[in-house]
mmCIF file of C-alpha atoms in Angstrom:
data_model
loop_
_atom_site.group_PDB
_atom_site.id
_atom_site.type_symbol
_atom_site.label_atom_id
_atom_site.label_comp_id
_atom_site.label_asym_id
_atom_site.label_seq_id
_atom_site.Cartn_x
_atom_site.Cartn_y
_atom_site.Cartn_z
ATOM 1 C CA MET A 1 -0.135 0.060 -0.388
ATOM 2 C CA ARG A 2 1.853 3.150 -0.433
ATOM 3 C CA VAL A 3 0.246 6.772 1.072
ATOM 4 C CA LEU A 4 1.046 10.162 0.542
ATOM 5 C CA LEU A 5 1.153 11.427 3.570
ATOM 6 C CA VAL A 6 0.844 15.927 3.307
ATOM 7 C CA ASP A 7 1.735 17.190 6.164
ATOM 8 C CA TYR A 8 0.699 21.371 6.421
ATOM 9 C CA SER A 9 2.964 21.861 8.808
ATOM 10 C CA VAL A 10 5.959 24.497 9.594
ATOM 11 C CA GLY A 11 8.143 24.179 12.671
ATOM 12 C CA PHE A 12 7.996 21.741 15.991
ATOM 13 C CA GLY A 13 4.112 21.027 16.765
ATOM 14 C CA GLY A 14 2.025 17.772 17.769
ATOM 15 C CA ALA A 15 1.140 17.055 14.159
ATOM 16 C CA THR A 16 4.436 15.722 12.841
ATOM 17 C CA LYS A 17 5.696 14.706 16.536
ATOM 18 C CA SER A 18 2.603 12.098 16.683
ATOM 19 C CA ILE A 19 1.995 11.102 12.593
ATOM 20 C CA GLY A 20 5.751 10.596 13.114
ATOM 21 C CA LEU A 21 6.122 8.318 15.976
ATOM 22 C CA VAL A 22 2.944 6.187 13.600
ATOM 23 C CA LEU A 23 4.153 5.562 10.192
ATOM 24 C CA ARG A 24 7.610 4.167 12.272
ATOM 25 C CA GLN A 25 5.396 0.963 13.523
ATOM 26 C CA LEU A 26 4.003 0.651 9.633
ATOM 27 C CA PRO A 27 7.188 -1.410 7.942
ATOM 28 C CA GLU A 28 3.982 -2.891 5.838
ATOM 29 C CA VAL A 29 2.411 1.163 4.701
ATOM 30 C CA GLU A 30 4.919 2.589 1.777
ATOM 31 C CA PHE A 31 4.807 6.524 2.766
ATOM 32 C CA HIS A 32 5.719 9.213 0.731
ATOM 33 C CA VAL A 33 5.482 12.645 2.330
ATOM 34 C CA TYR A 34 4.454 16.162 0.665
ATOM 35 C CA THR A 35 6.246 18.543 3.302
ATOM 36 C CA CYS A 36 6.055 22.322 4.229
ATOM 37 C CA GLN A 37 8.732 21.077 6.971
ATOM 38 C CA ASP A 38 12.408 22.336 7.250
ATOM 39 C CA SER A 39 15.438 19.853 6.377
ATOM 40 C CA VAL A 40 15.808 19.766 10.143
ATOM 41 C CA GLN A 41 11.899 18.408 10.817
ATOM 42 C CA CYS A 42 12.077 16.555 8.224
ATOM 43 C CA LYS A 43 15.262 13.717 9.024
ATOM 44 C CA LEU A 44 14.154 14.159 12.620
ATOM 45 C CA TRP A 45 10.835 12.939 12.239
ATOM 46 C CA TYR A 46 11.086 11.068 7.982
ATOM 47 C CA ASN A 47 14.548 10.895 8.015
ATOM 48 C CA THR A 48 13.877 7.446 5.811
ATOM 49 C CA LEU A 49 11.080 8.025 3.899
ATOM 50 C CA PRO A 50 10.838 9.555 0.158
ATOM 51 C CA VAL A 51 10.189 13.865 1.132
ATOM 52 C CA VAL A 52 8.918 16.065 -0.941
ATOM 53 C CA ARG A 53 9.121 19.964 -0.041
ATOM 54 C CA PHE A 54 7.261 21.891 -0.920
ATOM 55 C CA ARG A 55 5.184 25.496 -0.025
ATOM 56 C CA GLN A 56 8.629 26.372 0.885
ATOM 57 C CA ARG A 57 8.107 30.319 0.815
ATOM 58 C CA VAL A 58 3.863 30.611 0.569
ATOM 59 C CA ASN A 59 2.794 28.381 3.762
ATOM 60 C CA TYR A 60 -0.294 29.555 6.205
ATOM 61 C CA VAL A 61 2.853 31.120 8.125
ATOM 62 C CA THR A 62 4.014 33.202 5.353
ATOM 63 C CA LEU A 63 0.642 33.982 4.038
ATOM 64 C CA GLY A 64 -0.564 34.911 7.692
ATOM 65 C CA GLN A 65 2.750 37.511 8.161
ATOM 66 C CA THR A 66 2.667 38.881 4.153
ATOM 67 C CA ARG A 67 -1.509 39.015 4.517
ATOM 68 C CA ARG A 68 -1.328 41.499 8.198
ATOM 69 C CA VAL A 69 1.909 43.718 6.445
ATOM 70 C CA ALA A 70 -1.271 43.798 3.214
ATOM 71 C CA GLU A 71 -3.562 44.682 4.705
ATOM 72 C CA ARG A 72 -1.686 47.387 6.903
ATOM 73 C CA VAL A 73 -0.537 49.412 3.169
ATOM 74 C CA LEU A 74 -2.868 48.652 0.985
ATOM 75 C CA GLY A 75 -6.519 47.473 2.962
ATOM 76 C CA ILE A 76 -8.579 45.309 1.246
ATOM 77 C CA VAL A 77 -7.217 45.217 -2.296
ATOM 78 C CA GLY A 78 -3.962 44.468 -0.723
ATOM 79 C CA LEU A 79 -5.651 40.800 1.136
ATOM 80 C CA LYS A 80 -6.779 40.677 -2.574
ATOM 81 C CA LEU A 81 -4.057 40.523 -3.471
ATOM 82 C CA VAL A 82 -2.817 37.913 -1.091
ATOM 83 C CA ALA A 83 -5.967 35.930 -2.165
ATOM 84 C CA LEU A 84 -4.952 36.032 -6.187
ATOM 85 C CA GLY A 85 -1.165 34.833 -5.262
ATOM 86 C CA ASP A 86 -1.981 31.985 -2.658
ATOM 87 C CA ARG A 87 -4.815 31.084 -5.506
ATOM 88 C CA CYS A 88 -1.878 30.614 -8.349
ATOM 89 C CA VAL A 89 0.168 28.513 -5.983
ATOM 90 C CA SER A 90 -2.434 26.158 -5.329
ATOM 91 C CA ILE A 91 -2.822 25.875 -9.018
ATOM 92 C CA ILE A 92 1.039 24.853 -9.556
ATOM 93 C CA SER A 93 1.392 22.963 -6.577
ATOM 94 C CA PHE A 94 -1.526 21.177 -8.341
ATOM 95 C CA PHE A 95 0.480 20.154 -10.957
ATOM 96 C CA ARG A 96 3.022 19.131 -9.009
ATOM 97 C CA LEU A 97 1.080 17.394 -6.852
ATOM 98 C CA LEU A 98 -0.825 14.951 -9.906
ATOM 99 C CA ARG A 99 1.935 14.316 -11.677
ATOM 100 C CA HIS A 100 3.584 12.532 -8.272
ATOM 101 C CA VAL A 101 0.410 10.880 -7.255
ATOM 102 C CA ARG A 102 -0.089 9.541 -11.082
ATOM 103 C CA ARG A 103 4.676 8.620 -11.063
ATOM 104 C CA ALA A 104 4.576 7.037 -7.938
ATOM 105 C CA ARG A 105 1.049 5.319 -7.964
ATOM 106 C CA ILE A 106 -0.517 6.259 -4.596
ATOM 107 C CA ASP A 107 -3.504 4.328 -3.271
ATOM 108 C CA VAL A 108 -4.262 6.686 -0.442
ATOM 109 C CA ILE A 109 -3.458 10.175 0.686
ATOM 110 C CA HIS A 110 -3.862 11.589 3.599
ATOM 111 C CA LEU A 111 -3.942 15.073 5.117
ATOM 112 C CA ASN A 112 -2.522 15.297 8.314
ATOM 113 C CA ASN A 113 -3.231 18.850 9.015
ATOM 114 C CA GLY A 114 -7.017 18.912 8.971
ATOM 115 C CA ALA A 115 -8.677 19.703 5.117
ATOM 116 C CA THR A 116 -5.396 22.335 3.694
ATOM 117 C CA PRO A 117 -4.515 22.381 1.754
ATOM 118 C CA GLU A 118 -6.314 22.803 -0.902
ATOM 119 C CA GLU A 119 -4.658 21.625 -3.911
ATOM 120 C CA VAL A 120 -4.993 17.893 -1.961
ATOM 121 C CA LEU A 121 -8.201 18.530 -1.837
ATOM 122 C CA TRP A 122 -8.308 19.226 -5.379
ATOM 123 C CA VAL A 123 -5.815 16.339 -7.059
ATOM 124 C CA ALA A 124 -8.068 13.669 -4.191
ATOM 125 C CA ARG A 125 -10.907 14.598 -6.711
ATOM 126 C CA VAL A 126 -9.720 14.304 -9.380
ATOM 127 C CA LEU A 127 -8.109 10.968 -9.403
ATOM 128 C CA GLN A 128 -10.997 9.970 -6.585
ATOM 129 C CA LEU A 129 -8.283 8.172 -4.561
ATOM 130 C CA PRO A 130 -9.370 7.687 -0.810
ATOM 131 C CA LEU A 131 -8.866 10.213 1.297
ATOM 132 C CA VAL A 132 -8.046 10.340 5.194
ATOM 133 C CA VAL A 133 -8.348 14.508 6.870
ATOM 134 C CA PHE A 134 -7.005 14.007 9.889
ATOM 135 C CA LEU A 135 -8.864 17.123 12.173
ATOM 136 C CA ARG A 136 -6.607 18.584 14.612
ATOM 137 C CA GLY A 137 -8.281 21.642 15.903
ATOM 138 C CA ILE A 138 -11.334 23.018 17.338
ATOM 139 C CA PRO A 139 -12.254 26.043 14.014
ATOM 140 C CA ASP A 140 -13.572 29.333 14.652
ATOM 141 C CA VAL A 141 -16.329 29.054 11.737
ATOM 142 C CA PRO A 142 -17.793 25.068 11.961
ATOM 143 C CA PRO A 143 -16.252 24.532 7.574
ATOM 144 C CA GLY A 144 -19.030 23.549 5.706
ATOM 145 C CA ARG A 145 -19.205 21.087 2.584
ATOM 146 C CA LEU A 146 -16.012 20.807 1.257
ATOM 147 C CA PRO A 147 -14.501 19.071 -2.540
ATOM 148 C CA LEU A 148 -14.405 15.741 -0.891
ATOM 149 C CA PRO A 149 -13.471 11.902 -3.368
ATOM 150 C CA ARG A 150 -16.832 9.604 -2.520
ATOM 151 C CA ARG A 151 -13.841 7.288 -1.243
ATOM 152 C CA ARG A 152 -13.145 9.446 2.588
ATOM 153 C CA ARG A 153 -12.543 9.634 6.063
ATOM 154 C CA LEU A 154 -12.698 11.862 8.777
ATOM 155 C CA VAL A 155 -9.959 11.303 11.523
ATOM 156 C CA ALA A 156 -10.448 13.018 14.864
ATOM 157 C CA VAL A 157 -7.939 13.823 17.368
ATOM 158 C CA SER A 158 -10.624 13.762 19.843
ATOM 159 C CA PRO A 159 -14.112 14.080 20.436
ATOM 160 C CA SER A 160 -14.267 17.365 20.425
ATOM 161 C CA VAL A 161 -12.829 17.731 17.034
ATOM 162 C CA LEU A 162 -15.582 15.719 15.563
ATOM 163 C CA LYS A 163 -18.315 17.389 16.973
ATOM 164 C CA ALA A 164 -16.587 21.101 15.348
ATOM 165 C CA HIS A 165 -16.099 19.334 12.216
ATOM 166 C CA ALA A 166 -20.373 18.521 11.845
ATOM 167 C CA GLY A 167 -20.792 20.773 9.444
ATOM 168 C CA MET A 168 -18.640 18.831 6.924
ATOM 169 C CA GLU A 169 -21.639 16.725 6.364
ATOM 170 C CA VAL A 170 -20.275 13.307 5.791
ATOM 171 C CA ASP A 171 -21.774 9.993 7.409
ATOM 172 C CA ALA A 172 -20.989 8.763 10.972
ATOM 173 C CA THR A 173 -19.341 5.916 9.593
ATOM 174 C CA GLU A 174 -16.798 7.785 7.789
ATOM 175 C CA THR A 175 -15.355 9.044 10.679
ATOM 176 C CA SER A 176 -13.336 8.075 14.073
ATOM 177 C CA VAL A 177 -11.645 8.970 16.703
ATOM 178 C CA ILE A 178 -7.160 8.526 16.524
ATOM 179 C CA TRP A 179 -5.756 10.503 19.621
ATOM 180 C CA ASP A 180 -2.259 11.145 19.008
ATOM 181 C CA PRO A 181 -0.235 8.575 20.650
ATOM 182 C CA VAL A 182 3.115 9.475 22.918
ATOM 183 C CA ASP A 183 6.349 6.957 23.143
ATOM 184 C CA LEU A 184 5.529 5.689 26.609
ATOM 185 C CA GLU A 185 8.771 3.727 26.550
ATOM 186 C CA LEU A 186 10.375 6.998 26.051
ATOM 187 C CA PHE A 187 9.342 8.485 28.924
ATOM 188 C CA ASP A 188 9.492 5.767 31.437
ATOM 189 C CA ARG A 189 13.648 5.834 30.143
ATOM 190 C CA SER A 190 13.722 9.427 30.686
ATOM 191 C CA ALA A 191 12.554 9.161 34.181
ATOM 192 C CA HIS A 192 16.246 8.697 35.837
ATOM 193 C CA GLN A 193 16.929 12.160 33.868
ATOM 194 C CA ARG A 194 14.159 14.188 36.669
ATOM 195 C CA ASP A 195 17.275 15.207 39.187
ATOM 196 C CA PRO A 196 19.678 16.752 36.829
ATOM 197 C CA ILE A 197 17.447 18.764 35.013
ATOM 198 C CA ARG A 198 16.281 20.547 37.432
ATOM 199 C CA ARG A 199 20.236 20.788 39.062
ATOM 200 C CA ALA A 200 20.855 22.982 35.432
ATOM 201 C CA MET A 201 17.961 24.646 35.698
ATOM 202 C CA GLY A 202 18.513 25.588 39.684
ATOM 203 C CA VAL A 203 15.242 23.598 41.227
ATOM 204 C CA GLY A 204 16.321 22.677 44.275
ATOM 205 C CA ASP A 205 14.405 19.774 45.683
ATOM 206 C CA GLU A 206 12.057 21.390 47.564
ATOM 207 C CA GLU A 207 11.176 24.140 45.428
ATOM 208 C CA ILE A 208 7.769 22.750 43.491
ATOM 209 C CA ALA A 209 8.752 23.525 39.670
ATOM 210 C CA VAL A 210 5.331 24.214 37.471
ATOM 211 C CA GLY A 211 5.764 23.687 34.121
ATOM 212 C CA ILE A 212 4.181 25.431 31.336
ATOM 213 C CA PHE A 213 5.089 23.974 27.418
ATOM 214 C CA GLY A 214 4.665 24.232 24.208
ATOM 215 C CA ARG A 215 6.096 27.245 21.447
ATOM 216 C CA LEU A 216 5.334 30.651 22.472
ATOM 217 C CA ILE A 217 2.543 31.558 20.662
ATOM 218 C CA ARG A 218 -0.570 33.503 22.208
ATOM 219 C CA LEU A 219 -2.766 30.746 22.200
ATOM 220 C CA LYS A 220 -0.891 28.745 25.197
ATOM 221 C CA GLY A 221 -1.455 31.444 27.174
ATOM 222 C CA GLN A 222 2.422 31.239 28.480
ATOM 223 C CA LEU A 223 1.863 35.358 30.183
ATOM 224 C CA GLU A 224 -1.010 33.641 31.465
ATOM 225 C CA PHE A 225 0.569 31.606 33.274
ATOM 226 C CA ALA A 226 3.773 33.693 33.801
ATOM 227 C CA ARG A 227 1.531 36.175 35.661
ATOM 228 C CA VAL A 228 -0.256 33.781 37.966
ATOM 229 C CA ALA A 229 3.149 32.343 38.188
ATOM 230 C CA LEU A 230 3.388 36.049 39.934
ATOM 231 C CA ARG A 231 0.996 35.984 41.953
ATOM 232 C CA LEU A 232 1.631 32.646 43.533
ATOM 233 C CA LEU A 233 4.948 33.804 44.411
ATOM 234 C CA ALA A 234 4.214 37.009 46.094
ATOM 235 C CA ASP A 235 1.777 35.027 48.256
ATOM 236 C CA GLY A 236 4.995 32.897 49.260
ATOM 237 C CA HIS A 237 5.313 30.039 47.423
ATOM 238 C CA ASP A 238 8.083 27.967 47.428
ATOM 239 C CA ILE A 239 7.829 27.191 43.415
ATOM 240 C CA ARG A 240 10.156 27.632 40.698
ATOM 241 C CA PRO A 241 7.684 28.623 37.809
ATOM 242 C CA VAL A 242 9.537 27.095 33.956
ATOM 243 C CA ILE A 243 8.686 27.557 30.631
ATOM 244 C CA VAL A 244 10.060 25.021 27.887
ATOM 245 C CA GLY A 245 8.918 26.335 24.205
ATOM 246 C CA GLY A 246 10.402 27.899 21.439
ATOM 247 C CA ASP A 247 9.405 31.366 19.733
ATOM 248 C CA GLY A 248 6.323 30.709 17.843
ATOM 249 C CA ASP A 249 5.970 31.525 14.313
ATOM 250 C CA PHE A 250 4.734 34.749 14.146
ATOM 251 C CA GLY A 251 7.790 36.747 14.804
ATOM 252 C CA ASP A 252 4.657 39.589 17.051
ATOM 253 C CA GLY A 253 7.209 40.323 20.417
ATOM 254 C CA TYR A 254 5.320 37.320 22.284
ATOM 255 C CA ILE A 255 8.437 36.215 24.437
ATOM 256 C CA GLY A 256 9.246 39.926 24.604
ATOM 257 C CA GLU A 257 5.948 40.403 26.394
ATOM 258 C CA ILE A 258 6.378 37.815 28.354
ATOM 259 C CA ARG A 259 9.898 38.258 29.015
ATOM 260 C CA ALA A 260 9.990 42.382 29.830
ATOM 261 C CA LEU A 261 6.683 41.020 32.065
ATOM 262 C CA VAL A 262 8.806 38.858 34.468
ATOM 263 C CA THR A 263 12.043 41.169 34.096
ATOM 264 C CA ALA A 264 10.309 43.867 35.710
ATOM 265 C CA SER A 265 9.338 41.953 39.200
ATOM 266 C CA ALA A 266 10.149 40.837 42.097
ATOM 267 C CA TYR A 267 11.485 37.334 40.924
ATOM 268 C CA ALA A 268 12.350 37.416 37.562
ATOM 269 C CA ASP A 269 15.313 35.336 39.335
ATOM 270 C CA ARG A 270 12.714 32.192 40.211
ATOM 271 C CA PHE A 271 11.344 31.605 36.572
ATOM 272 C CA VAL A 272 13.340 29.907 33.728
ATOM 273 C CA PHE A 273 12.711 29.709 30.650
ATOM 274 C CA VAL A 274 14.464 26.176 28.946
ATOM 275 C CA GLY A 275 14.084 27.615 25.342
ATOM 276 C CA TYR A 276 12.867 24.460 22.172
ATOM 277 C CA GLN A 277 13.658 21.160 23.280
ATOM 278 C CA THR A 278 13.650 18.236 20.723
ATOM 279 C CA GLU A 279 12.596 15.982 23.385
ATOM 280 C CA PRO A 280 10.787 17.857 26.060
ATOM 281 C CA ALA A 281 10.283 13.951 27.927
ATOM 282 C CA GLY A 282 12.824 14.713 30.906
ATOM 283 C CA TYR A 283 12.309 18.032 31.531
ATOM 284 C CA PHE A 284 8.260 16.966 32.196
ATOM 285 C CA HIS A 285 9.800 14.409 34.769
ATOM 286 C CA ALA A 286 11.928 17.746 36.228
ATOM 287 C CA MET A 287 8.191 18.851 36.630
ATOM 288 C CA ASP A 288 6.007 18.792 40.074
ATOM 289 C CA ILE A 289 3.754 20.029 38.161
ATOM 290 C CA VAL A 290 2.187 21.007 34.525
ATOM 291 C CA VAL A 291 -0.326 23.230 33.143
ATOM 292 C CA HIS A 292 -1.489 23.794 29.723
ATOM 293 C CA PHE A 293 -3.547 26.831 30.141
ATOM 294 C CA SER A 294 -4.900 27.356 25.996
ATOM 295 C CA VAL A 295 -7.170 30.556 25.301
ATOM 296 C CA GLU A 296 -9.310 29.106 23.093
ATOM 297 C CA PRO A 297 -10.266 25.939 22.621
ATOM 298 C CA GLU A 298 -7.779 23.181 21.362
ATOM 299 C CA GLY A 299 -8.401 20.491 19.293
ATOM 300 C CA LEU A 300 -5.052 17.894 22.291
ATOM 301 C CA GLY A 301 -2.665 19.866 23.433
ATOM 302 C CA MET A 302 -0.050 17.297 23.523
ATOM 303 C CA VAL A 303 1.228 18.570 26.344
ATOM 304 C CA ILE A 304 -1.676 17.116 28.289
ATOM 305 C CA PRO A 305 -1.410 13.164 27.674
ATOM 306 C CA GLU A 306 2.650 13.811 27.625
ATOM 307 C CA ALA A 307 2.796 14.932 30.369
ATOM 308 C CA MET A 308 0.476 12.067 32.338
ATOM 309 C CA ALA A 309 2.756 9.281 30.136
ATOM 310 C CA ALA A 310 5.867 11.128 32.925
ATOM 311 C CA GLY A 311 2.607 10.722 36.234
ATOM 312 C CA LYS A 312 2.456 14.238 36.447
ATOM 313 C CA PRO A 313 -1.148 16.747 38.058
ATOM 314 C CA VAL A 314 -1.580 18.501 34.639
ATOM 315 C CA VAL A 315 -3.820 21.743 35.640
ATOM 316 C CA ALA A 316 -5.847 22.498 31.976
ATOM 317 C CA ALA A 317 -8.140 24.573 30.543
ATOM 318 C CA ARG A 318 -11.839 23.442 30.246
ATOM 319 C CA SER A 319 -12.288 23.148 26.121
ATOM 320 C CA GLY A 320 -11.610 21.042 23.423
ATOM 321 C CA GLY A 321 -9.489 17.959 23.749
ATOM 322 C CA PRO A 322 -8.281 18.649 27.320
ATOM 323 C CA ALA A 323 -12.263 17.854 29.346
ATOM 324 C CA ASP A 324 -11.915 15.207 26.582
ATOM 325 C CA ILE A 325 -8.660 13.924 28.071
ATOM 326 C CA ILE A 326 -8.611 14.585 31.961
ATOM 327 C CA GLU A 327 -11.702 13.454 34.440
ATOM 328 C CA HIS A 328 -11.820 16.543 36.730
ATOM 329 C CA ASP A 329 -9.780 16.135 40.004
ATOM 330 C CA VAL A 330 -8.719 12.452 39.466
ATOM 331 C CA ASP A 331 -6.621 11.845 36.515
ATOM 332 C CA GLY A 332 -5.990 16.596 36.545
ATOM 333 C CA LEU A 333 -7.921 19.143 37.572
ATOM 334 C CA LEU A 334 -10.069 21.456 34.849
ATOM 335 C CA VAL A 335 -10.097 24.973 34.804
ATOM 336 C CA PRO A 336 -13.115 27.693 32.770
ATOM 337 C CA TYR A 337 -10.234 28.930 30.051
ATOM 338 C CA ARG A 338 -9.167 32.704 30.042
ATOM 339 C CA ASP A 339 -9.985 32.368 33.806
ATOM 340 C CA GLU A 340 -6.056 33.743 35.766
ATOM 341 C CA GLU A 341 -7.786 33.446 39.543
ATOM 342 C CA ALA A 342 -9.445 29.245 38.621
ATOM 343 C CA LEU A 343 -6.259 28.318 37.232
ATOM 344 C CA TYR A 344 -4.330 29.692 40.714
ATOM 345 C CA LEU A 345 -6.382 29.032 42.876
ATOM 346 C CA ALA A 346 -6.116 24.507 41.549
ATOM 347 C CA LEU A 347 -2.341 25.622 41.403
ATOM 348 C CA ARG A 348 -2.533 27.497 45.096
ATOM 349 C CA SER A 349 -4.573 23.802 46.008
ATOM 350 C CA LEU A 350 -1.731 21.629 44.660
ATOM 351 C CA ILE A 351 1.000 22.910 45.852
ATOM 352 C CA GLU A 352 -0.671 22.700 49.686
ATOM 353 C CA ALA A 353 -1.420 19.041 48.924
ATOM 354 C CA PRO A 354 0.856 16.615 48.366
ATOM 355 C CA TYR A 355 -1.000 13.955 48.653
ATOM 356 C CA ASP A 356 -3.109 14.705 46.147
ATOM 357 C CA ARG A 357 -0.514 15.891 43.561
ATOM 358 C CA ASP A 358 0.832 12.217 44.542
ATOM 359 C CA ARG A 359 -2.723 10.763 43.436
ATOM 360 C CA ILE A 360 -3.645 12.678 40.751
ATOM 361 C CA SER A 361 0.067 11.409 39.210
ATOM 362 C CA ARG A 362 -0.523 7.539 40.015
ATOM 363 C CA ALA A 363 -4.223 8.048 38.042
ATOM 364 C CA ALA A 364 -2.493 10.171 35.136
ATOM 365 C CA GLY A 365 0.297 7.940 34.144
ATOM 366 C CA THR A 366 -2.309 4.661 34.436
ATOM 367 C CA LYS A 367 -4.152 6.229 32.096
ATOM 368 C CA ALA A 368 -1.387 7.364 30.127
ATOM 369 C CA HIS A 369 -0.333 4.147 28.889
ATOM 370 C CA ARG A 370 -3.878 2.530 28.539
ATOM 371 C CA GLU A 371 -5.048 4.847 26.152
ATOM 372 C CA PHE A 372 -2.612 7.108 24.449
ATOM 373 C CA SER A 373 -0.023 4.036 23.271
ATOM 374 C CA ILE A 374 1.983 4.467 19.654
ATOM 375 C CA GLY A 375 1.063 0.544 18.707
ATOM 376 C CA SER A 376 -3.295 1.490 19.053
ATOM 377 C CA ALA A 377 -2.807 4.649 17.336
ATOM 378 C CA ALA A 378 -0.796 2.502 14.090
ATOM 379 C CA GLU A 379 -3.243 0.009 14.857
ATOM 380 C CA ARG A 380 -6.321 2.241 14.267
ATOM 381 C CA THR A 381 -4.177 4.150 10.972
ATOM 382 C CA ARG A 382 -3.723 1.277 9.426
ATOM 383 C CA ALA A 383 -7.183 0.385 9.409
ATOM 384 C CA VAL A 384 -8.060 3.542 8.470
ATOM 385 C CA TYR A 385 -6.147 3.372 5.622
ATOM 386 C CA ALA A 386 -6.985 -0.979 4.825
ATOM 387 C CA GLU A 387 -10.025 0.046 4.889
ATOM 388 C CA LEU A 388 -10.528 3.084 2.533
ATOM 389 C CA VAL A 389 -8.505 0.540 -0.220
ATOM 390 C CA GLU A 390 -10.581 -2.487 0.104
ATOM 391 C CA GLY A 391 -13.948 -0.696 -0.844
ATOM 392 C CA SER A 392 -12.760 0.678 -3.802
#
């Protein structure tokens, strides 16, 4: 079976990481990869596979940057020009992709980042190839009908994502949920890194490390986390706030805002900025509490199952995928999203109650090993491919 995997991602993220883990468990499938990723991410996740890099200059990141400039300079005319340029790129990309699919005799097309880019939908529709669309996010506006081929399967990373895409008007038999997996063996092997990493960060044995993980973009809520951490420090709690992640895709100065807030406080020396980590498993083990506080609903939030795999209590915003994963006060705590007061109270309760931290940690680790294995995700993905091909 030959599968064309289209990875419309730029920079490190859960979509590329999760599918990279899965495809290693499917040696009987011949994967071809179309991706926007740079050579570093390609080597990390697609090292032995045939890779074609596309949309290197015109993708969702550069288009977003260009739209902001065009709107500021030319207004609505600028936005129309950017849209026209994107459509031209789509047409060129369509013909290149069509040629590749025919030459490689592809059996299934796998869109890894939702129903984008649009030229892939055109190719699947023209050639009437089976199409798998992995839905990863919760859209601001419910999507309408799309030009999907007759044989298709929508795979959501959480029940909340599937519900949010109900407007795509497909039968229930054409949908399924497959959680993004965690490399559980890696997390088990990384447990010994806890003490060395804490020492390297300057975190003492008695201090409570409270970490937030992810790219430094506004969606992820690191600024809100920093404000809450400053309140906890001001109240005398012996915590070390840790921010793990590199600067985001958009270059909007967000990391500077976070650093400015911390630097202007009396607790700048208590914060640890770790930066981008290729494999953060050891840093999860180094934490005592992990926070996931996205300010908009997320489809899954890989930080949560990864923290659970390390046996850490997670405090997360009650929205989207996080609310699907966590059972409140059993294997994590849920708070209303954007509610900094609720986050403060939840963190304070865990800081002051080590018994509750331990209880939730044990339950979290058990759930992670039950629900988020690579083998389970790979088997379900294999079944989706087989059903589509056998139904042809």
